CSV table of C-alpha atoms in Angstrom, one decimal:
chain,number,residue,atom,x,y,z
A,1,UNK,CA,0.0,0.0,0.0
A,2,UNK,CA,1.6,3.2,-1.0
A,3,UNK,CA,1.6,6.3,1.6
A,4,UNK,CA,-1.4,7.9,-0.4
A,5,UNK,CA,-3.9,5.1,0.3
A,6,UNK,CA,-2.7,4.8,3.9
A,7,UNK,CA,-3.6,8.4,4.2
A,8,UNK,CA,-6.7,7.8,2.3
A,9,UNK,CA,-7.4,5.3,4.5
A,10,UNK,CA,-6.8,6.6,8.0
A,11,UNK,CA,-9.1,9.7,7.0
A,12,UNK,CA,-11.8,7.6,6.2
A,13,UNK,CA,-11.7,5.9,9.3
A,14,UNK,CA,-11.8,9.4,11.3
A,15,UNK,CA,-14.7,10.9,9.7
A,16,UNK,CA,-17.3,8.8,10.8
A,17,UNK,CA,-15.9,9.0,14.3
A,18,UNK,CA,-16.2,12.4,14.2
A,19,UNK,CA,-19.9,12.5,12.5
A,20,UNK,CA,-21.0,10.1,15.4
A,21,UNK,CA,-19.8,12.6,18.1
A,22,UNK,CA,-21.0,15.5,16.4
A,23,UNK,CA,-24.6,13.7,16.6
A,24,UNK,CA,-24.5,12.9,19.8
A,25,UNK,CA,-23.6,16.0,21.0
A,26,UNK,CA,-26.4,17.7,18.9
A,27,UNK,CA,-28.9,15.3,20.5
A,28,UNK,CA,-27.9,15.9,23.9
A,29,UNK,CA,-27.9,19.4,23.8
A,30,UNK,CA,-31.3,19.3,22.0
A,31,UNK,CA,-33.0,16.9,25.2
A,32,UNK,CA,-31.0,19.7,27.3
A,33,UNK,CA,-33.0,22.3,25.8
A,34,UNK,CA,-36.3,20.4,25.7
A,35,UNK,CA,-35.9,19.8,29.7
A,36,UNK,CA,-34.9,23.2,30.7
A,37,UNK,CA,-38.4,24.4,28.5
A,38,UNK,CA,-40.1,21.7,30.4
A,39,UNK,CA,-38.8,23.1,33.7
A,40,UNK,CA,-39.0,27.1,32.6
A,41,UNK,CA,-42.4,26.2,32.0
A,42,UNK,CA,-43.3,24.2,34.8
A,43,UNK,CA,-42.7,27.2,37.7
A,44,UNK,CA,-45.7,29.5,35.9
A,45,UNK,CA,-48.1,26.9,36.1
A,46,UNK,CA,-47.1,26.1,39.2
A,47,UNK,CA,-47.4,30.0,40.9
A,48,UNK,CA,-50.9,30.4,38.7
A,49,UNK,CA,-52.2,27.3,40.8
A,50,UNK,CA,-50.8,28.8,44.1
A,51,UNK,CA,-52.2,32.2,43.3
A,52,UNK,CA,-55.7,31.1,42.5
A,53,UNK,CA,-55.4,29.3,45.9
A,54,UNK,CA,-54.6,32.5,47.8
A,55,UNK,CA,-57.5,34.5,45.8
A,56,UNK,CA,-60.0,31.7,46.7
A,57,UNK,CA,-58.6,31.2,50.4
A,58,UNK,CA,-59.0,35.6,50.8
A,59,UNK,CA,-62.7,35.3,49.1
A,60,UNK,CA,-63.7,32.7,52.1
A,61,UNK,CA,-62.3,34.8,54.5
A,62,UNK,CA,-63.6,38.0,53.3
A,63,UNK,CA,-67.4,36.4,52.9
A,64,UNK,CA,-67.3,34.4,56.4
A,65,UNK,CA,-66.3,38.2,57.6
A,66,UNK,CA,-69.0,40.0,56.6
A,67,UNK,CA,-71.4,37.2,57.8
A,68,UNK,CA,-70.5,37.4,61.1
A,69,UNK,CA,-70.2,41.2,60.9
A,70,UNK,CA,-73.9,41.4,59.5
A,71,UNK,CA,-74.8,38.4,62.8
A,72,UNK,CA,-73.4,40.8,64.7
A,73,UNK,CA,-75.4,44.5,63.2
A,74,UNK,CA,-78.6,42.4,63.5
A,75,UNK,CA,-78.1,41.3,67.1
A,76,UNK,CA,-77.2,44.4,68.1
A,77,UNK,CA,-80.2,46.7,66.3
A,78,UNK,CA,-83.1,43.9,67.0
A,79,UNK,CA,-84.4,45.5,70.2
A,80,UNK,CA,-87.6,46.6,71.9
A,81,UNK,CA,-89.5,49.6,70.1
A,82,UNK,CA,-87.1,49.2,67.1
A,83,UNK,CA,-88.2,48.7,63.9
A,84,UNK,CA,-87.2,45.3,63.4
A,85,UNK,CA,-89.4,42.4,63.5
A,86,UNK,CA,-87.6,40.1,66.0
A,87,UNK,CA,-87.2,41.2,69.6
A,88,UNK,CA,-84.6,41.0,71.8
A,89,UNK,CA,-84.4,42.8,74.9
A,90,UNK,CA,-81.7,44.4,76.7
A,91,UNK,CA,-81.5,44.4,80.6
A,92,UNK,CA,-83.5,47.5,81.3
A,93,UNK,CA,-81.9,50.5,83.4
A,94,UNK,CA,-84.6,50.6,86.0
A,95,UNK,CA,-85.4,48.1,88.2
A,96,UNK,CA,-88.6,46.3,87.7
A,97,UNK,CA,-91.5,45.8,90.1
A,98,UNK,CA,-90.1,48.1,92.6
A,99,UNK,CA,-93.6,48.9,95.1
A,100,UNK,CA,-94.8,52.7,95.2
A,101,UNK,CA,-92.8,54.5,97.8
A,102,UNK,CA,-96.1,55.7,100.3
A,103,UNK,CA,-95.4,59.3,99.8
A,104,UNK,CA,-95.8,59.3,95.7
A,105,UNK,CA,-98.5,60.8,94.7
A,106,UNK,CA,-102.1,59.6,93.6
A,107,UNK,CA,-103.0,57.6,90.6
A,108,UNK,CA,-104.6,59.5,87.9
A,109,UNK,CA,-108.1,58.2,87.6
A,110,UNK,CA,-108.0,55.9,85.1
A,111,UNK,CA,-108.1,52.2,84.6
A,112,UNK,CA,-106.2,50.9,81.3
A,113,UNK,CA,-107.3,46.9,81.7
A,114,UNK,CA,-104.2,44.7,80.7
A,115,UNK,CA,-105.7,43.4,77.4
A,116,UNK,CA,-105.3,46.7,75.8
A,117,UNK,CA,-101.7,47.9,76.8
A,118,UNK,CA,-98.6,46.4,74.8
A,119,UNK,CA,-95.0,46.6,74.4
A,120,UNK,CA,-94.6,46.6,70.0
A,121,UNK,CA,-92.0,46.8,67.5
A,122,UNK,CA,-93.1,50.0,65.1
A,123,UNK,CA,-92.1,52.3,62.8
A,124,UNK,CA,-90.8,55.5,63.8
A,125,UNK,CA,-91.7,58.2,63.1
A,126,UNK,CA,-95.4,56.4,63.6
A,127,UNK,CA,-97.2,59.2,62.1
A,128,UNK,CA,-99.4,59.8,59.8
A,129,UNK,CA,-99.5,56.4,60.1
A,130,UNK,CA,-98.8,54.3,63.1
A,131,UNK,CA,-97.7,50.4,62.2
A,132,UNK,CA,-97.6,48.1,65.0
A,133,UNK,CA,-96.7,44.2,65.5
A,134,UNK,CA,-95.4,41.8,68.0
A,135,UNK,CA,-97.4,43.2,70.8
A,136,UNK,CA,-96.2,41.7,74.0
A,137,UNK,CA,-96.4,42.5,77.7
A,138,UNK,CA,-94.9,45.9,78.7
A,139,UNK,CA,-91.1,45.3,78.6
A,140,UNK,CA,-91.2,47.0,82.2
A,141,UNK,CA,-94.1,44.4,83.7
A,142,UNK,CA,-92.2,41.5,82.3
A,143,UNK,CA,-91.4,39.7,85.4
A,144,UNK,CA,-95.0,39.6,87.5
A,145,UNK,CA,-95.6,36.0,87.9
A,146,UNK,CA,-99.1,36.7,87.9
A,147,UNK,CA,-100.1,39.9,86.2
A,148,UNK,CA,-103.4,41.2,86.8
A,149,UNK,CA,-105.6,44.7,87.9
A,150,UNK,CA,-104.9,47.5,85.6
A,151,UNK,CA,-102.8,49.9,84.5
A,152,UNK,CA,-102.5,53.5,85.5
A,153,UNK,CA,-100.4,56.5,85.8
A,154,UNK,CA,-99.2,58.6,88.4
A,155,UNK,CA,-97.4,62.2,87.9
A,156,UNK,CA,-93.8,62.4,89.9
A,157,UNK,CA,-93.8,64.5,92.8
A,158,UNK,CA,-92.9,67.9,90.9
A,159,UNK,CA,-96.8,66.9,89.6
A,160,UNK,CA,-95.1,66.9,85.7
A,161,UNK,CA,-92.9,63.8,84.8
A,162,UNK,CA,-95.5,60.5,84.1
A,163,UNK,CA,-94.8,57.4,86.0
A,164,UNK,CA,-96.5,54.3,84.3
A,165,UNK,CA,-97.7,51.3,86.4
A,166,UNK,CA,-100.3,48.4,87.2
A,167,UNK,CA,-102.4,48.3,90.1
A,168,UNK,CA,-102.9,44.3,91.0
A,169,UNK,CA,-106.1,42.7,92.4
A,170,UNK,CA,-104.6,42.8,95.8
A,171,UNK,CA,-104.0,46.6,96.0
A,172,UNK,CA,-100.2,46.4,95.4
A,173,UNK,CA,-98.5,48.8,93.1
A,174,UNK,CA,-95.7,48.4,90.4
A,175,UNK,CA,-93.6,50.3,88.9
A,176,UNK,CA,-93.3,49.4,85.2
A,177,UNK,CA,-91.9,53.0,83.6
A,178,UNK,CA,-90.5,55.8,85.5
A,179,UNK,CA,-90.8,58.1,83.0
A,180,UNK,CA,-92.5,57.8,79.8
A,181,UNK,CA,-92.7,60.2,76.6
A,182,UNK,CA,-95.8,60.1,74.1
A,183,UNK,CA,-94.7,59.9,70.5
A,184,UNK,CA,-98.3,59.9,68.3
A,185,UNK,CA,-101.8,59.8,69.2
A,186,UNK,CA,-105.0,59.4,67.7
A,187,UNK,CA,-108.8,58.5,68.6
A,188,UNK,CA,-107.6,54.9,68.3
A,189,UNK,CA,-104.1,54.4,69.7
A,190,UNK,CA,-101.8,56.2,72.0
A,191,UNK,CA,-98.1,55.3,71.9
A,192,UNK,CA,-95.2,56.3,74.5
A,193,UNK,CA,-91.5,55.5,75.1
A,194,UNK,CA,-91.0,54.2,78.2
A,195,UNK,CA,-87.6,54.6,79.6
A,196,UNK,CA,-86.5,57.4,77.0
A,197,UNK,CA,-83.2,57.3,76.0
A,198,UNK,CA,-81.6,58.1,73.1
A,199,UNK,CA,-79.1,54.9,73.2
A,200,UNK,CA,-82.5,52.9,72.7
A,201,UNK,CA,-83.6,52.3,69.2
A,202,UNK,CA,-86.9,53.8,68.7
A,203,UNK,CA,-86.1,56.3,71.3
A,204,UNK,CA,-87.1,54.1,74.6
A,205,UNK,CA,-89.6,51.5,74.8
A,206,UNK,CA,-92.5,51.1,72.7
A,207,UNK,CA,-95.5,50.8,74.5
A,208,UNK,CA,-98.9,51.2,72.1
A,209,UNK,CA,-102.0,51.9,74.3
A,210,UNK,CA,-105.6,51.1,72.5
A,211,UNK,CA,-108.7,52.7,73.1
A,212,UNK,CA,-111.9,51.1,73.8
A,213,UNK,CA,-112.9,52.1,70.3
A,214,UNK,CA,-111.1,49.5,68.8
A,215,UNK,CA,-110.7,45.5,69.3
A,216,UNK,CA,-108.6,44.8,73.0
A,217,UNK,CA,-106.0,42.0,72.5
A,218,UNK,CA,-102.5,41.6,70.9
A,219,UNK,CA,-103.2,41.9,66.9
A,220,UNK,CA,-101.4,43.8,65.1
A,221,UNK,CA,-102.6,46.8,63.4
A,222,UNK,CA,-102.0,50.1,61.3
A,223,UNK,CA,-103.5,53.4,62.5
A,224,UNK,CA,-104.1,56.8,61.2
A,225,UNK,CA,-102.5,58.9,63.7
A,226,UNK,CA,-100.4,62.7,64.3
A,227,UNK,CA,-97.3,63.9,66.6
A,228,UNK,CA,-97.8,64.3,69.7
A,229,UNK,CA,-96.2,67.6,69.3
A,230,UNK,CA,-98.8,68.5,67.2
A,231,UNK,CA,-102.0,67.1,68.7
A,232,UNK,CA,-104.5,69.7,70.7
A,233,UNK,CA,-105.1,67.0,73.1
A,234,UNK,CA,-102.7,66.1,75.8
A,235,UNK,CA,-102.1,63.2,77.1
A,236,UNK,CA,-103.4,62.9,80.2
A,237,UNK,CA,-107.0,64.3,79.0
A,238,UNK,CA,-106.7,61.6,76.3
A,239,UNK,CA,-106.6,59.3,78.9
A,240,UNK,CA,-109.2,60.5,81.1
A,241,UNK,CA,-111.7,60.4,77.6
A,242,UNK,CA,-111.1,56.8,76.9
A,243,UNK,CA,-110.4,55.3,80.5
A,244,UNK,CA,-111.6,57.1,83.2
A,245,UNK,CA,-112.2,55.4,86.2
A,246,UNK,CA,-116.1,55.7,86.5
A,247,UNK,CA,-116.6,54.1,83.4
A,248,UNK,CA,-113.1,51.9,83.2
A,249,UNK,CA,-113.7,47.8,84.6
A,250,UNK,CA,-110.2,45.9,85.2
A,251,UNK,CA,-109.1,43.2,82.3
A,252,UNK,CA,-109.5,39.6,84.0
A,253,UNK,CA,-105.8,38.9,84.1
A,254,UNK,CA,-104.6,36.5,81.2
């Protein structure tokens, strides 16, 4: 063999070597590539799962927020004389059932039988017209065992202030409102905060008396009816028209 075809020879023995390598080393750096787009890839999926997780997570929290934000408005609106139809009474800021101190002054003569005086949930301002519901026993009567007689009032010993309470069967007297403040009035209906206070929604307690011109008992109703402020009849000549003691017969008690 001459030195020509050994040449000849040993270069084509080279080349294919060289061929091989140069396809191995495109194919490896070609599955490189593919895995580093798989894993460039990969982390954006990966923060778009984790951010839809943190969006849903704050949405629960934000709704189970305002849900117990709005348990907590109603709870703390739904009380006596408001306008809500569910009661729930607060602890009242007089005490309840206390007997008449011998020196107060006289009861007013009227009779107001039981059947026809109720604490209710209504709708401020109450006039021109007056809607009443949930009619219940006067929120400051609520603890007599056995409630019966009438109820009356009595003026304070300066002979202005109202005191609002029940005469039982037996002779005793009880307290129910120390002072009270007539809202509206009509030929039908008289209604007066007990307790005023301007912490109280409503203004005080409700407390809705009906005349003998309509049906005694605990329905509700809707009256036509005008601020006290502007009425030409006061209140305690109102009472003496509809419940004056001559004609007036205590309620058998419930």
């Amino acid at each position: 063999m001459t030195m020509m075809e050994e040449e000849d020879a040993s270069t084509v023995c080279t080349y294919p070597d060289s061929i091989a390598g140069d396809e191995e080393n495109a194919m490896r750096d070609e599955e490189t590539s593919t895995t580093k787009k798989k894993s460039d890839s990969s982390p954006p999926l990966i923060c778009g799962r984790k951010r839809w997780n943190v969006i849903a997570s704050a949405v629960v929290g934000v709704a189970a927020l305002i849900a117990i934000l709005l348990l907590v408005f109603i709870n703390s609106v739904k009380t006596p004389g408001c306008v809500l139809p569910s009661p729930n009474f607060p602890t009242s800021t007089h005490t309840h059932q206390t007997p008449m101190h011998p020196e107060a002054p006289e009861l007013l003569p009227v009779r107001i039988p039981i059947d026809r005086c109720f604490d209710v949930q209504w709708s401020p301002p109450g006039h021109p017209v007056l809607d009443a519901w949930l009619l219940d026993v006067p929120y400051g009567d609520r603890q007599s065992g056995d409630r019966n007689g009438y109820y009356a009032f009595a003026k304070d010993a300066d002979g202005g202030m109202m005191i609002f309470v029940r005469k039982s069967t037996d002779g005793s007297i009880v307290r129910v409102f120390e002072r009270v403040e007539v809202e509206v009035i009509s030929d039908e209906v008289l209604l007066f905060n007990g307790e005023p206070a301007l912490d109280i929604p409503g203004g005080g307690y409700g407390t809705l008396i009906k005349a003998p011109s309509i049906t005694a008992g605990n329905a509700d109703g809707s009256w036509a009816t005008q601020s006290y402020e502007d009425a030409e009849m006061s209140m305690e000549e109102w009472l003496l028209k509809h419940f004056s003691d001559e004609n007036a017969t205590p309620a058998p008690s419930p």
